[in-house]
Every structure is written in C-alpha cells, then in structure tokens.
Amino acid sequence: MDKVNELKEKGNKALNAEKFDEAIAAYTEAITLDEKNHVLYSNRSAAYAKAGKYAEALEDAEKTIQLNPTWAKGYSRKGAAAAGLGDYMKAFEAYNEGLKHDPQNAVLLQGRQEITAAVLQTMQGMNTPMDVDPPSSNTNTSTSTSSSRPSAESSKPAEKPKPAEPNPDEMTEEERKKYFAKKEKEAGNAAYKKKEFDEALKHYNAALELDPTDITFYNNIAAVYFERKEYEECIKTCEKGIEIGRENRADFKLIGKAFARIGNSYRKLEDYHKAKTYYEKAMSEHRTPEVKTSLSEVESKIKDMERKAYIDPAKAEEEKEKGNELFKKGDYSTAIKHYSEAIRRNPDDPKLYSNRAACYTKLAAFDLGLKDCETCIKLDDKFIKAYIRKGKILQGMQKSSKASAAYQKALELDPNNAEALEGYRSCALNLQRNPQEVLKNAMNDPEVQQILKDPAMRLILEQMQNDPNAVKEHLQNPAIADKIMKLMESGIIQIH
C-alpha cells in the first residue's frame, strides 16, 4: 500500500504540473498493484480527460462507479468525459445520477448547468467559433425540380458537410487578427506536445502579438516557462494574464487556472505560504479536485515546517525540569502542561513521554498514560522504565496478563531489575487467584478466539507443552511469535 500511495502522489504531482502522460503512467502502475482502488481509476480518468483522451477517461470513470457506486466524484468524471466526447445526453444523465447520491455537490451541479447551456447553444445554432464568421452561402437555387420523386442516389443519407475554411480576405481587421492568432496557438500546442518548447513559445508569442486581450495565450506561455523550470517568468506571465483576463471579462476557469499555475510555481520554489495563497485564490475562481488536493498537500507541508521550526531541545529541557519540580510537589495537572510543551519542543525524546505517562498514572488517566508509554517504546525499544510504567498502568486497568507481558519485556532487558520482578510476581499471583476471570476475559477477545481456532496453532501449542525446546524454535517465526505473545498477554499461556 505504501508503494500504491507513492505512485498516486507521483501521479497527482504530474497531473498538477500538466504532465498528463507521466500522470497516466503513474496511476496505471498503481492500478496494477491495487485493482480495486476506485480513487486511482478516478484520478487516471481526470488525467485522460486533461490529455484529451475522452474515450479512455470515460472507461475509467465507468470503472470508478462500478467499484464505488455511491461516490459522487465518479459521476462527475463520467460527465466530464462524456461531454468531451460530445455525448451531452450521457453527460447530463451522469451528473443527475451523481446528484442522487450527493444533492449539494458543487461540481455535479455546475457540470449539469454547463451541459444544459451547451445543449441550448447547439439547438440555437451557436456552435460556430465566435472569432470566425460563418461561411457565406453562394448556393445556386435554380436547380431543376421537374421530378418530385427522389432519385436512387438522393435517397441515401446525405453526408454531413465539413465546415468550409473561413476566408481571411472576407474578414474585418480584428477578425483576421483573431483568426491568425488562433492558428498560431494551434501551432504552438502541436510543438508543446512534442516538447519543442522554444518553438511553442515562438508561436504563442506570435498569437499574443495578434490578440493581446486573450488570457489563453498568457496561460500557454506560462505553461512553457513552467516546463522549462523558469518559475519566476511563469509567475510574471500568469499575473499579467490575470490582469488582462479581468479587464476583458475572461472565463473564471481560465483565471483560476492561472492562479493554480502560480501556486504550482511557488510550490516548486518551496515558498509554500505563497503557494497556499494562490491555490486559495484559484479555488475562489473555480474549485477543482486537483487544486484542492494541492492545497491540502501544501497546508500539510506548512504544518510540518512550523512543527520543525518550533523544535528546540534546550527549551524542551527547561520545560522538563519545570515538570519534574511540579511532579515532586504533587501538582500533576500542571506538570503535564510543561511535559507537553517539552514534547512539542523535542518530540523525539522518549523520556518526556515517560514522564508525562507517570503524571497520567497518578491522575488515573490510564488510556493517555498507556498511549505515552507506547510512543516512548516506539522511540526507544530498550527503555526499561517505559515497560515498567506500562505494566503499572495495565495493572491499574486490571489487565494483569498484559501487565505481566510488559514486565517480562523489561526483565528481558534487565533480568535483575527489582521493580520489574516485583511487578511480574504481583501479576502472577493475581492470575493464580483468578484463573476463571482471566480465561473469561481472554475468550471475549476475538483475536484470541481466532488464534485458538487455528488448527496449526493448536498443534504448535501442543508441541510447546510436550517439548520446552520447541518454544525457541517457534519464536523464530515472527508471525507465530506474534500469536504466542498475544496468548501470553491474555493469560492463556505462560512461558517461564
């Protein structure tokens, strides 16, 4: 699962950087490791859609829904893919189906609204690009109509004629500039896909000279700078594009895309606070799952940086000493505050958790104390005091068998430790006095029940009973050792 998560994060980063093929490859590799992970199919669907591969995006969206039929995002992926294929009815149905599971989902509501608008435009014959005049009709209407019956040839379904290429000579000056700007952009896109970034930049700049009011050209130029790792230039270009876009009432999605690219650039520059600011601005313009993921990742990074910046072992030692003084005075609650501050200042010092666990024990807050002991042991599995403290807490919780196992661990580290010996003997006496209670508690544990039902484990336990040397042999197997340890903790078996 760690490898799957690593590949998913790799795909997410590539997708945010608009490296769609790289993202698709990462998600595909992750899917081979975890074929039932609906999120991976959803992410790959998004990458396919961004790359213009809508058929593949639709297939992955369908798989996402199959794996998790109640997850709204699967339906939004299907709607976007179907819309990309021009299948507006399927897209509309997908958005509606998703809204049954999540009626307030903003992405689904917006998707349905956009599809409705697209259908209305198509019905009204408004699907011609706004920067190109529709071709003029010079059809000769003097065709003979002497025969009312259609010929054999005319009865065949007529092929849909391809739209005629607009004639620049028939355009106004402004229309001509927009027309040629579009051609330059298309040439730039072709070069960009081939990673011929210098050539792409030349065409995008030419498009910008012809039509300096289109934010799309600024976004495309910024994409080239981003690919070339010229992040400062990318940021400047996006900022200019946003300014032009505002002045010319550009689509909020394009402005949001520019803000997101600025966020990506600052993230590459490791200025995470600025990246966060621009991701938030992007979200205010147009909320997308990709930007939301990037924002969450950056916020997590900032928290981690702030935590690390707060670390100061010297101040941690000062707080520990204050806690020690208060502990001696019996002011355990205030001591906990100082130990907690010491932990924030130096979270890798096991003694701090051990000291705080002692306070929790005095206040009978056994669950919190036990948690601190576990953390202490995780940081230093040779720390004897942590096992002894854990044993005392478990005794306080009336879990003698588990307490006995904790003391036994301490004795493995120091067979002559008086405190561990006393605790272990105390637990043993308690177990001898209440064997029925021990058995009852153990058998109520589902994990113990499962171990005892295992025929292989029953055979191993029988061997251990008849041959003491078999214990050492079986403890060499980690899986068996874990099960034996569980039975020891429950009090079912005891090994001397």
Tab-separated table of C-alpha atoms in Angstrom:
chain	number	residue	atom	x	y	z
A	1	MET	CA	0.000	0.000	0.000
A	2	ASP	CA	2.918	2.351	0.617
A	3	LYS	CA	4.011	1.832	-2.997
A	4	VAL	CA	0.466	2.483	-4.231
A	5	ASN	CA	0.254	5.730	-2.263
A	6	GLU	CA	3.682	6.753	-3.520
A	7	LEU	CA	2.615	6.195	-7.133
A	8	LYS	CA	-0.675	8.013	-6.554
A	9	GLU	CA	1.155	11.054	-5.162
A	10	LYS	CA	3.551	10.912	-8.111
A	11	GLY	CA	0.564	10.908	-10.460
A	12	ASN	CA	-1.089	13.793	-8.596
A	13	LYS	CA	2.045	15.914	-8.841
A	14	ALA	CA	2.433	15.187	-12.542
A	15	LEU	CA	-1.231	16.000	-13.145
A	16	ASN	CA	-0.932	19.306	-11.281
A	17	ALA	CA	2.135	20.106	-13.380
A	18	GLU	CA	0.080	19.231	-16.503
A	19	LYS	CA	2.385	16.319	-17.345
A	20	PHE	CA	-0.555	14.179	-18.334
A	21	ASP	CA	1.288	11.197	-19.868
A	22	GLU	CA	3.502	10.963	-16.785
A	23	ALA	CA	0.430	11.098	-14.518
A	24	ILE	CA	-1.350	8.384	-16.539
A	25	ALA	CA	1.721	6.131	-16.333
A	26	ALA	CA	1.964	6.544	-12.534
A	27	TYR	CA	-1.755	5.857	-11.959
A	28	THR	CA	-1.606	2.838	-14.298
A	29	GLU	CA	1.306	1.325	-12.365
A	30	ALA	CA	-0.574	1.930	-9.095
A	31	ILE	CA	-3.686	0.226	-10.504
A	32	THR	CA	-1.671	-2.915	-11.346
A	33	LEU	CA	-0.861	-3.130	-7.629
A	34	ASP	CA	-4.365	-2.278	-6.368
A	35	GLU	CA	-7.037	-3.059	-8.982
A	36	LYS	CA	-9.934	-2.379	-6.595
A	37	ASN	CA	-8.890	1.195	-5.710
A	38	HIS	CA	-11.622	3.412	-7.177
A	39	VAL	CA	-9.652	6.610	-6.448
A	40	LEU	CA	-6.856	5.508	-8.798
A	41	TYR	CA	-9.291	4.991	-11.683
A	42	SER	CA	-10.878	8.369	-10.904
A	43	ASN	CA	-7.505	10.127	-10.972
A	44	ARG	CA	-6.488	8.422	-14.201
A	45	SER	CA	-9.826	9.410	-15.726
A	46	ALA	CA	-9.018	13.041	-14.880
A	47	ALA	CA	-5.565	12.706	-16.464
A	48	TYR	CA	-7.003	11.141	-19.638
A	49	ALA	CA	-9.591	13.926	-19.870
A	50	LYS	CA	-6.919	16.612	-19.432
A	51	ALA	CA	-4.929	14.940	-22.219
A	52	GLY	CA	-7.990	14.988	-24.489
A	53	LYS	CA	-8.342	11.179	-24.387
A	54	TYR	CA	-12.030	11.232	-23.522
A	55	ALA	CA	-12.847	7.638	-24.507
A	56	GLU	CA	-10.245	6.326	-22.064
A	57	ALA	CA	-11.426	8.845	-19.462
A	58	LEU	CA	-14.999	7.553	-19.820
A	59	GLU	CA	-13.883	3.941	-19.441
A	60	ASP	CA	-12.041	4.748	-16.204
A	61	ALA	CA	-14.996	6.773	-14.909
A	62	GLU	CA	-17.300	3.782	-15.509
A	63	LYS	CA	-14.847	1.566	-13.600
A	64	THR	CA	-14.769	4.093	-10.733
A	65	ILE	CA	-18.574	3.971	-10.458
A	66	GLN	CA	-18.574	0.172	-10.665
A	67	LEU	CA	-16.161	-0.043	-7.726
A	68	ASN	CA	-17.899	2.650	-5.640
A	69	PRO	CA	-21.437	3.392	-6.900
A	70	THR	CA	-22.180	5.977	-4.162
A	71	TRP	CA	-19.074	8.141	-4.702
A	72	ALA	CA	-20.147	11.392	-6.350
A	73	LYS	CA	-16.783	12.114	-7.961
A	74	GLY	CA	-17.092	9.048	-10.181
A	75	TYR	CA	-20.191	10.550	-11.790
A	76	SER	CA	-18.522	13.945	-12.258
A	77	ARG	CA	-15.644	12.164	-14.024
A	78	LYS	CA	-18.126	10.331	-16.260
A	79	GLY	CA	-19.971	13.562	-17.041
A	80	ALA	CA	-16.769	15.398	-17.986
A	81	ALA	CA	-15.576	12.532	-20.203
A	82	ALA	CA	-18.948	12.170	-21.948
A	83	ALA	CA	-19.084	15.931	-22.517
A	84	GLY	CA	-15.611	15.782	-24.050
A	85	LEU	CA	-16.912	13.145	-26.481
A	86	GLY	CA	-19.878	15.374	-27.320
A	87	ASP	CA	-22.366	12.913	-25.797
A	88	TYR	CA	-24.321	15.552	-23.872
A	89	MET	CA	-27.199	13.237	-23.002
A	90	LYS	CA	-24.869	10.731	-21.328
A	91	ALA	CA	-23.093	13.580	-19.527
A	92	PHE	CA	-26.396	15.020	-18.313
A	93	GLU	CA	-27.534	11.608	-17.060
A	94	ALA	CA	-24.200	11.085	-15.255
A	95	TYR	CA	-24.450	14.407	-13.425
A	96	ASN	CA	-28.080	13.692	-12.460
A	97	GLU	CA	-27.206	10.213	-11.190
A	98	GLY	CA	-24.374	11.635	-9.082
A	99	LEU	CA	-26.687	14.241	-7.566
A	100	LYS	CA	-28.907	11.441	-6.276
A	101	HIS	CA	-26.005	10.437	-4.023
A	102	ASP	CA	-24.799	13.961	-3.199
A	103	PRO	CA	-27.545	16.542	-3.960
A	104	GLN	CA	-25.416	19.547	-2.922
A	105	ASN	CA	-22.243	18.582	-4.806
A	106	ALA	CA	-20.970	21.802	-6.409
A	107	VAL	CA	-19.023	20.072	-9.211
A	108	LEU	CA	-22.043	17.994	-10.275
A	109	LEU	CA	-24.397	20.978	-10.145
A	110	GLN	CA	-22.020	23.104	-12.198
A	111	GLY	CA	-21.439	20.276	-14.674
A	112	ARG	CA	-25.172	19.838	-15.233
A	113	GLN	CA	-25.567	23.587	-15.684
A	114	GLU	CA	-22.758	23.718	-18.259
A	115	ILE	CA	-24.164	20.757	-20.193
A	116	THR	CA	-27.605	22.380	-20.275
A	117	ALA	CA	-26.074	25.589	-21.619
A	118	ALA	CA	-24.084	23.648	-24.245
A	119	VAL	CA	-27.212	21.833	-25.447
A	120	LEU	CA	-29.148	25.095	-25.723
A	121	GLN	CA	-26.294	26.652	-27.713
A	122	THR	CA	-26.265	23.709	-30.094
A	123	MET	CA	-30.058	23.926	-30.563
A	124	GLN	CA	-29.755	27.630	-31.339
A	125	GLY	CA	-27.028	27.039	-33.925
A	126	MET	CA	-24.409	28.880	-31.918
A	127	ASN	CA	-21.679	26.271	-32.164
A	128	THR	CA	-19.573	28.287	-34.646
A	129	PRO	CA	-16.427	29.747	-33.022
A	130	MET	CA	-17.123	33.332	-32.021
A	131	ASP	CA	-13.934	34.660	-33.634
A	132	VAL	CA	-14.772	33.313	-37.094
A	133	ASP	CA	-17.647	34.395	-39.362
A	134	PRO	CA	-19.788	31.551	-40.644
A	135	PRO	CA	-19.145	30.878	-44.355
A	136	SER	CA	-21.417	32.837	-46.717
A	137	SER	CA	-23.945	30.874	-48.734
A	138	ASN	CA	-23.466	31.057	-52.532
A	139	THR	CA	-25.653	28.033	-53.304
A	140	ASN	CA	-27.377	28.169	-56.686
A	141	THR	CA	-31.100	27.824	-56.014
A	142	SER	CA	-32.095	27.360	-59.688
A	143	THR	CA	-31.843	23.581	-59.514
A	144	SER	CA	-34.485	21.819	-61.562
A	145	THR	CA	-37.460	20.420	-59.644
A	146	SER	CA	-39.184	18.736	-62.542
A	147	SER	CA	-39.307	15.399	-60.771
A	148	SER	CA	-40.943	15.255	-57.350
A	149	ARG	CA	-39.658	11.716	-56.737
A	150	PRO	CA	-36.115	11.484	-55.332
A	151	SER	CA	-33.544	9.589	-57.377
A	152	ALA	CA	-31.884	6.438	-56.072
A	153	GLU	CA	-28.785	8.432	-55.211
A	154	SER	CA	-30.696	11.142	-53.373
A	155	SER	CA	-32.401	8.560	-51.149
A	156	LYS	CA	-29.059	7.781	-49.497
A	157	PRO	CA	-28.357	9.562	-46.219
A	158	ALA	CA	-26.536	12.773	-47.002
A	159	GLU	CA	-23.060	13.054	-45.546
A	160	LYS	CA	-22.641	15.924	-43.117
A	161	PRO	CA	-20.633	18.551	-44.985
A	162	LYS	CA	-17.427	19.726	-43.411
A	163	PRO	CA	-17.486	23.405	-42.494
A	164	ALA	CA	-15.677	25.462	-45.099
A	165	GLU	CA	-12.427	27.081	-44.081
A	166	PRO	CA	-13.122	30.778	-43.450
A	167	ASN	CA	-11.609	33.184	-45.950
A	168	PRO	CA	-9.430	35.786	-44.170
A	169	ASP	CA	-9.943	38.169	-47.090
A	170	GLU	CA	-13.616	38.402	-46.189
A	171	MET	CA	-12.913	39.263	-42.530
A	172	THR	CA	-12.591	42.557	-40.726
A	173	GLU	CA	-9.133	43.508	-39.468
A	174	GLU	CA	-9.985	42.457	-35.903
A	175	GLU	CA	-11.457	39.131	-37.053
A	176	ARG	CA	-8.396	38.485	-39.208
A	177	LYS	CA	-6.059	39.012	-36.246
A	178	LYS	CA	-8.081	36.649	-34.075
A	179	TYR	CA	-8.120	34.087	-36.869
A	180	PHE	CA	-4.363	34.085	-37.317
A	181	ALA	CA	-3.819	34.230	-33.542
A	182	LYS	CA	-5.810	31.006	-33.260
A	183	LYS	CA	-3.660	29.398	-35.956
A	184	GLU	CA	-0.502	30.405	-34.099
A	185	LYS	CA	-1.895	28.937	-30.879
A	186	GLU	CA	-2.671	25.628	-32.615
A	187	ALA	CA	0.863	25.501	-33.982
A	188	GLY	CA	2.184	26.267	-30.501
A	189	ASN	CA	0.072	23.465	-28.992
A	190	ALA	CA	1.436	20.969	-31.517
A	191	ALA	CA	5.009	21.984	-30.668
A	192	TYR	CA	4.271	21.882	-26.926
A	193	LYS	CA	3.007	18.301	-27.149
A	194	LYS	CA	6.282	17.359	-28.835
A	195	LYS	CA	8.147	19.143	-26.007
A	196	GLU	CA	9.579	21.576	-28.543
A	197	PHE	CA	9.220	24.412	-26.066
A	198	ASP	CA	11.223	27.059	-27.912
A	199	GLU	CA	9.094	26.551	-30.995
A	200	ALA	CA	5.892	26.558	-28.919
A	201	LEU	CA	6.923	29.800	-27.230
A	202	LYS	CA	7.568	31.447	-30.600
A	203	HIS	CA	4.048	30.611	-31.793
A	204	TYR	CA	2.348	31.589	-28.523
A	205	ASN	CA	4.125	34.964	-28.531
A	206	ALA	CA	3.062	35.482	-32.140
A	207	ALA	CA	-0.534	34.738	-31.132
A	208	LEU	CA	-0.246	37.228	-28.267
A	209	GLU	CA	1.015	39.975	-30.589
A	210	LEU	CA	-2.003	39.447	-32.834
A	211	ASP	CA	-4.510	39.314	-29.955
A	212	PRO	CA	-3.120	40.713	-26.683
A	213	THR	CA	-6.532	40.512	-24.950
A	214	ASP	CA	-6.780	36.689	-24.763
A	215	ILE	CA	-5.718	35.221	-21.389
A	216	THR	CA	-5.332	31.788	-23.026
A	217	PHE	CA	-2.125	32.852	-24.758
A	218	TYR	CA	-0.642	34.064	-21.459
A	219	ASN	CA	-1.583	30.736	-19.830
A	220	ASN	CA	0.060	28.801	-22.662
A	221	ILE	CA	3.259	30.865	-22.480
A	222	ALA	CA	3.317	30.341	-18.707
A	223	ALA	CA	2.971	26.571	-19.245
A	224	VAL	CA	6.130	26.631	-21.381
A	225	TYR	CA	8.045	28.569	-18.707
A	226	PHE	CA	6.859	26.062	-16.106
A	227	GLU	CA	8.091	23.127	-18.173
A	228	ARG	CA	11.457	24.862	-18.586
A	229	LYS	CA	11.605	25.377	-14.794
A	230	GLU	CA	11.610	29.151	-15.271
A	231	TYR	CA	9.192	29.590	-12.398
A	232	GLU	CA	9.666	33.331	-11.860
A	233	GLU	CA	8.841	34.001	-15.516
A	234	CYS	CA	5.875	31.662	-15.249
A	235	ILE	CA	4.555	33.658	-12.287
A	236	LYS	CA	5.017	37.038	-14.028
A	237	THR	CA	3.257	35.778	-17.152
A	238	CYS	CA	0.315	34.383	-15.177
A	239	GLU	CA	-0.050	37.627	-13.224
A	240	LYS	CA	-0.145	39.612	-16.469
A	241	GLY	CA	-2.629	37.142	-17.904
A	242	ILE	CA	-4.915	37.516	-14.875
A	243	GLU	CA	-4.780	41.306	-15.209
A	244	ILE	CA	-5.691	41.120	-18.915
A	245	GLY	CA	-8.317	38.481	-18.213
A	246	ARG	CA	-10.021	40.662	-15.585
A	247	GLU	CA	-10.061	43.640	-17.973
A	248	ASN	CA	-11.643	41.557	-20.729
A	249	ARG	CA	-14.017	39.530	-18.550
A	250	ALA	CA	-12.335	36.208	-19.244
A	251	ASP	CA	-13.880	32.912	-18.161
A	252	PHE	CA	-13.337	32.438	-14.419
A	253	LYS	CA	-11.960	28.945	-15.149
A	254	LEU	CA	-9.070	30.438	-17.140
A	255	ILE	CA	-8.315	32.899	-14.348
A	256	GLY	CA	-8.465	30.060	-11.824
A	257	LYS	CA	-6.053	28.055	-13.969
A	258	ALA	CA	-3.584	30.965	-13.971
A	259	PHE	CA	-3.780	31.264	-10.183
A	260	ALA	CA	-3.244	27.498	-9.830
A	261	ARG	CA	-0.163	27.639	-12.060
A	262	ILE	CA	1.266	30.438	-9.900
A	263	GLY	CA	0.629	28.194	-6.893
A	264	ASN	CA	2.437	25.314	-8.626
A	265	SER	CA	5.395	27.588	-9.379
A	266	TYR	CA	5.724	28.801	-5.801
A	267	ARG	CA	5.473	25.195	-4.661
A	268	LYS	CA	8.412	24.306	-6.911
A	269	LEU	CA	10.279	27.266	-5.429
A	270	GLU	CA	9.434	25.824	-1.964
A	271	ASP	CA	7.607	29.011	-0.959
A	272	TYR	CA	4.694	27.066	0.483
A	273	HIS	CA	2.912	30.004	2.127
A	274	LYS	CA	2.623	31.834	-1.204
A	275	ALA	CA	1.643	28.604	-2.922
A	276	LYS	CA	-1.182	28.216	-0.384
A	277	THR	CA	-2.361	31.781	-1.028
A	278	TYR	CA	-2.570	31.272	-4.782
A	279	TYR	CA	-4.216	27.851	-4.523
A	280	GLU	CA	-6.887	29.501	-2.359
A	281	LYS	CA	-7.337	32.218	-4.996
A	282	ALA	CA	-7.659	29.528	-7.661
A	283	MET	CA	-10.322	27.767	-5.592
A	284	SER	CA	-12.257	31.022	-5.225
A	285	GLU	CA	-12.408	31.283	-9.014
A	286	HIS	CA	-13.039	27.646	-9.881
A	287	ARG	CA	-12.994	24.705	-7.466
A	288	THR	CA	-11.337	21.610	-8.911
A	289	PRO	CA	-10.287	18.381	-7.179
A	290	GLU	CA	-6.724	18.818	-8.423
A	291	VAL	CA	-6.286	22.261	-6.861
A	292	LYS	CA	-8.000	21.120	-3.672
A	293	THR	CA	-5.516	18.238	-3.395
A	294	SER	CA	-2.579	20.588	-3.994
A	295	LEU	CA	-3.876	22.990	-1.342
A	296	SER	CA	-4.191	20.178	1.215
A	297	GLU	CA	-0.681	18.946	0.472
A	298	VAL	CA	0.795	22.435	0.831
A	299	GLU	CA	-1.084	23.053	4.099
A	300	SER	CA	0.291	19.767	5.440
A	301	LYS	CA	3.783	20.806	4.375
A	302	ILE	CA	3.423	24.176	6.140
A	303	LYS	CA	2.261	22.498	9.362
A	304	ASP	CA	5.211	20.139	9.250
A	305	MET	CA	7.623	23.039	8.680
A	306	GLU	CA	6.106	25.006	11.563
A	307	ARG	CA	6.365	21.961	13.815
A	308	LYS	CA	10.020	21.500	12.924
A	309	ALA	CA	10.740	25.221	13.346
A	310	TYR	CA	9.310	25.033	16.882
A	311	ILE	CA	11.705	22.286	17.927
A	312	ASP	CA	14.268	23.491	20.484
A	313	PRO	CA	15.914	20.804	22.692
A	314	ALA	CA	17.276	23.401	25.126
A	315	LYS	CA	13.810	24.830	25.802
A	316	ALA	CA	12.442	21.284	25.998
A	317	GLU	CA	14.915	20.549	28.791
A	318	GLU	CA	13.807	23.702	30.660
A	319	GLU	CA	10.157	22.634	30.407
A	320	LYS	CA	11.025	19.102	31.545
A	321	GLU	CA	12.739	20.450	34.665
A	322	LYS	CA	9.689	22.563	35.478
A	323	GLY	CA	7.525	19.463	35.047
A	324	ASN	CA	9.815	17.444	37.329
A	325	GLU	CA	9.584	20.065	40.109
A	326	LEU	CA	5.781	20.131	39.906
A	327	PHE	CA	5.622	16.324	39.859
A	328	LYS	CA	7.590	16.222	43.130
A	329	LYS	CA	5.094	18.684	44.625
A	330	GLY	CA	2.152	16.535	43.549
A	331	ASP	CA	0.826	19.099	41.031
A	332	TYR	CA	0.407	16.543	38.285
A	333	SER	CA	-2.002	18.520	36.075
A	334	THR	CA	0.367	21.481	35.752
A	335	ALA	CA	3.324	19.140	35.329
A	336	ILE	CA	1.534	17.594	32.319
A	337	LYS	CA	1.350	21.043	30.663
A	338	HIS	CA	5.113	21.503	30.981
A	339	TYR	CA	5.876	17.975	29.771
A	340	SER	CA	3.522	18.528	26.819
A	341	GLU	CA	5.327	21.750	25.886
A	342	ALA	CA	8.651	19.911	26.214
A	343	ILE	CA	7.341	17.244	23.809
A	344	ARG	CA	6.370	19.925	21.258
A	345	ARG	CA	9.881	21.340	21.586
A	346	ASN	CA	11.546	17.938	21.229
A	347	PRO	CA	9.109	15.247	20.034
A	348	ASP	CA	11.786	12.557	19.634
A	349	ASP	CA	12.846	12.402	23.314
A	350	PRO	CA	11.309	9.214	24.840
A	351	LYS	CA	11.925	10.365	28.440
A	352	LEU	CA	9.408	13.183	28.031
A	353	TYR	CA	6.606	10.748	27.152
A	354	SER	CA	7.623	8.504	30.045
A	355	ASN	CA	7.449	11.424	32.481
A	356	ARG	CA	4.075	12.527	31.218
A	357	ALA	CA	2.816	8.941	31.448
A	358	ALA	CA	3.784	8.971	35.142
A	359	CYS	CA	1.561	12.047	35.638
A	360	TYR	CA	-1.351	10.431	33.819
A	361	THR	CA	-0.936	7.338	36.002
A	362	LYS	CA	-1.146	9.450	39.155
A	363	LEU	CA	-4.354	11.039	37.836
A	364	ALA	CA	-5.771	7.603	36.852
A	365	ALA	CA	-5.902	8.704	33.190
A	366	PHE	CA	-4.699	5.236	32.199
A	367	ASP	CA	-5.573	5.371	28.480
A	368	LEU	CA	-3.487	8.536	27.972
A	369	GLY	CA	-0.655	7.138	30.051
A	370	LEU	CA	-0.657	3.882	28.090
A	371	LYS	CA	-0.517	5.819	24.807
A	372	ASP	CA	2.534	7.757	26.029
A	373	CYS	CA	4.251	4.523	27.076
A	374	GLU	CA	3.655	3.042	23.626
A	375	THR	CA	5.148	6.157	21.998
A	376	CYS	CA	8.112	6.005	24.344
A	377	ILE	CA	8.759	2.356	23.439
A	378	LYS	CA	8.390	3.134	19.744
A	379	LEU	CA	11.101	5.793	20.060
A	380	ASP	CA	13.369	3.576	22.201
A	381	ASP	CA	12.505	-0.116	22.499
A	382	LYS	CA	15.345	-0.604	25.037
A	383	PHE	CA	13.904	1.909	27.531
A	384	ILE	CA	13.203	-0.332	30.565
A	385	LYS	CA	11.299	2.307	32.542
A	386	ALA	CA	8.699	2.575	29.765
A	387	TYR	CA	7.861	-1.148	30.039
A	388	ILE	CA	7.677	-0.944	33.830
A	389	ARG	CA	5.434	2.124	33.647
A	390	LYS	CA	3.288	0.364	31.057
A	391	GLY	CA	2.977	-2.633	33.361
A	392	LYS	CA	1.819	-0.455	36.265
A	393	ILE	CA	-0.784	1.264	34.111
A	394	LEU	CA	-2.123	-2.070	32.871
A	395	GLN	CA	-2.318	-3.301	36.458
A	396	GLY	CA	-4.310	-0.190	37.278
A	397	MET	CA	-6.630	-1.093	34.398
A	398	GLN	CA	-6.934	-4.620	35.911
A	399	LYS	CA	-5.279	-6.220	32.871
A	400	SER	CA	-2.879	-8.460	34.759
A	401	SER	CA	-1.929	-10.714	31.831
A	402	LYS	CA	-0.945	-7.761	29.637
A	403	ALA	CA	0.852	-6.127	32.551
A	404	SER	CA	2.764	-9.360	33.083
A	405	ALA	CA	3.906	-9.317	29.436
A	406	ALA	CA	5.150	-5.725	29.837
A	407	TYR	CA	7.152	-6.631	32.967
A	408	GLN	CA	8.517	-9.695	31.198
A	409	LYS	CA	9.798	-7.468	28.392
A	410	ALA	CA	11.565	-5.304	30.972
A	411	LEU	CA	13.147	-8.401	32.508
A	412	GLU	CA	14.430	-9.500	29.104
A	413	LEU	CA	16.376	-6.228	29.041
A	414	ASP	CA	17.458	-6.437	32.702
A	415	PRO	CA	16.775	-9.777	34.473
A	416	ASN	CA	17.741	-8.288	37.850
A	417	ASN	CA	15.526	-5.208	37.775
A	418	ALA	CA	13.787	-5.234	41.162
A	419	GLU	CA	10.788	-3.152	40.083
A	420	ALA	CA	10.109	-5.387	37.079
A	421	LEU	CA	10.495	-8.556	39.190
A	422	GLU	CA	8.078	-7.273	41.802
A	423	GLY	CA	5.510	-6.283	39.154
A	424	TYR	CA	5.799	-9.619	37.361
A	425	ARG	CA	5.335	-11.610	40.600
A	426	SER	CA	2.373	-9.480	41.555
A	427	CYS	CA	0.701	-10.195	38.238
A	428	ALA	CA	1.466	-13.905	38.500
A	429	LEU	CA	-0.180	-14.082	41.942
A	430	ASN	CA	-3.229	-12.251	40.650
A	431	LEU	CA	-3.532	-14.602	37.694
A	432	GLN	CA	-3.293	-17.611	40.024
A	433	ARG	CA	-6.028	-16.240	42.278
A	434	ASN	CA	-8.453	-15.522	39.420
A	435	PRO	CA	-7.830	-18.099	36.634
A	436	GLN	CA	-11.518	-18.221	35.646
A	437	GLU	CA	-11.683	-14.442	35.290
A	438	VAL	CA	-8.522	-14.479	33.175
A	439	LEU	CA	-9.957	-17.183	30.919
A	440	LYS	CA	-13.275	-15.365	30.613
A	441	ASN	CA	-11.616	-12.082	29.606
A	442	ALA	CA	-9.310	-13.834	27.156
A	443	MET	CA	-12.122	-15.712	25.416
A	444	ASN	CA	-14.042	-12.467	24.923
A	445	ASP	CA	-11.140	-11.235	22.764
A	446	PRO	CA	-11.927	-12.028	19.058
A	447	GLU	CA	-8.218	-12.182	18.208
A	448	VAL	CA	-7.595	-14.816	20.908
A	449	GLN	CA	-10.580	-16.816	19.668
A	450	GLN	CA	-9.251	-16.779	16.115
A	451	ILE	CA	-5.780	-17.943	17.220
A	452	LEU	CA	-7.186	-20.837	19.265
A	453	LYS	CA	-9.435	-21.949	16.386
A	454	ASP	CA	-6.417	-22.242	14.066
A	455	PRO	CA	-5.518	-25.993	13.793
A	456	ALA	CA	-1.877	-25.150	13.064
A	457	MET	CA	-1.621	-23.045	16.235
A	458	ARG	CA	-3.252	-25.787	18.319
A	459	LEU	CA	-0.611	-28.217	17.063
A	460	ILE	CA	2.172	-25.723	17.879
A	461	LEU	CA	0.822	-25.184	21.412
A	462	GLU	CA	0.702	-28.937	21.942
A	463	GLN	CA	4.326	-29.267	20.788
A	464	MET	CA	5.368	-26.448	23.154
A	465	GLN	CA	3.669	-28.190	26.068
A	466	ASN	CA	5.371	-31.541	25.377
A	467	ASP	CA	8.755	-30.150	24.321
A	468	PRO	CA	10.034	-26.938	26.021
A	469	ASN	CA	12.747	-26.614	23.351
A	470	ALA	CA	10.038	-26.192	20.726
A	471	VAL	CA	9.279	-22.751	22.172
A	472	LYS	CA	12.564	-21.252	20.976
A	473	GLU	CA	12.134	-22.811	17.545
A	474	HIS	CA	8.615	-21.448	17.038
A	475	LEU	CA	9.546	-17.989	18.326
A	476	GLN	CA	11.933	-17.681	15.368
A	477	ASN	CA	8.882	-17.294	13.119
A	478	PRO	CA	7.638	-13.662	13.505
A	479	ALA	CA	4.013	-14.495	12.627
A	480	ILE	CA	3.858	-17.344	15.177
A	481	ALA	CA	5.756	-15.265	17.754
A	482	ASP	CA	3.108	-12.509	17.488
A	483	LYS	CA	0.323	-15.006	18.116
A	484	ILE	CA	2.144	-16.595	21.070
A	485	MET	CA	2.754	-13.134	22.531
A	486	LYS	CA	-0.955	-12.355	22.192
A	487	LEU	CA	-1.844	-15.545	24.089
A	488	MET	CA	0.706	-14.659	26.769
A	489	GLU	CA	-0.746	-11.170	27.142
A	490	SER	CA	-4.229	-12.624	27.523
A	491	GLY	CA	-3.043	-15.030	30.233
A	492	ILE	CA	-3.960	-18.161	28.255
A	493	ILE	CA	-0.362	-19.421	28.320
A	494	GLN	CA	2.689	-18.638	30.428
A	495	ILE	CA	6.304	-19.221	29.388
A	496	HIS	CA	8.910	-19.405	32.179
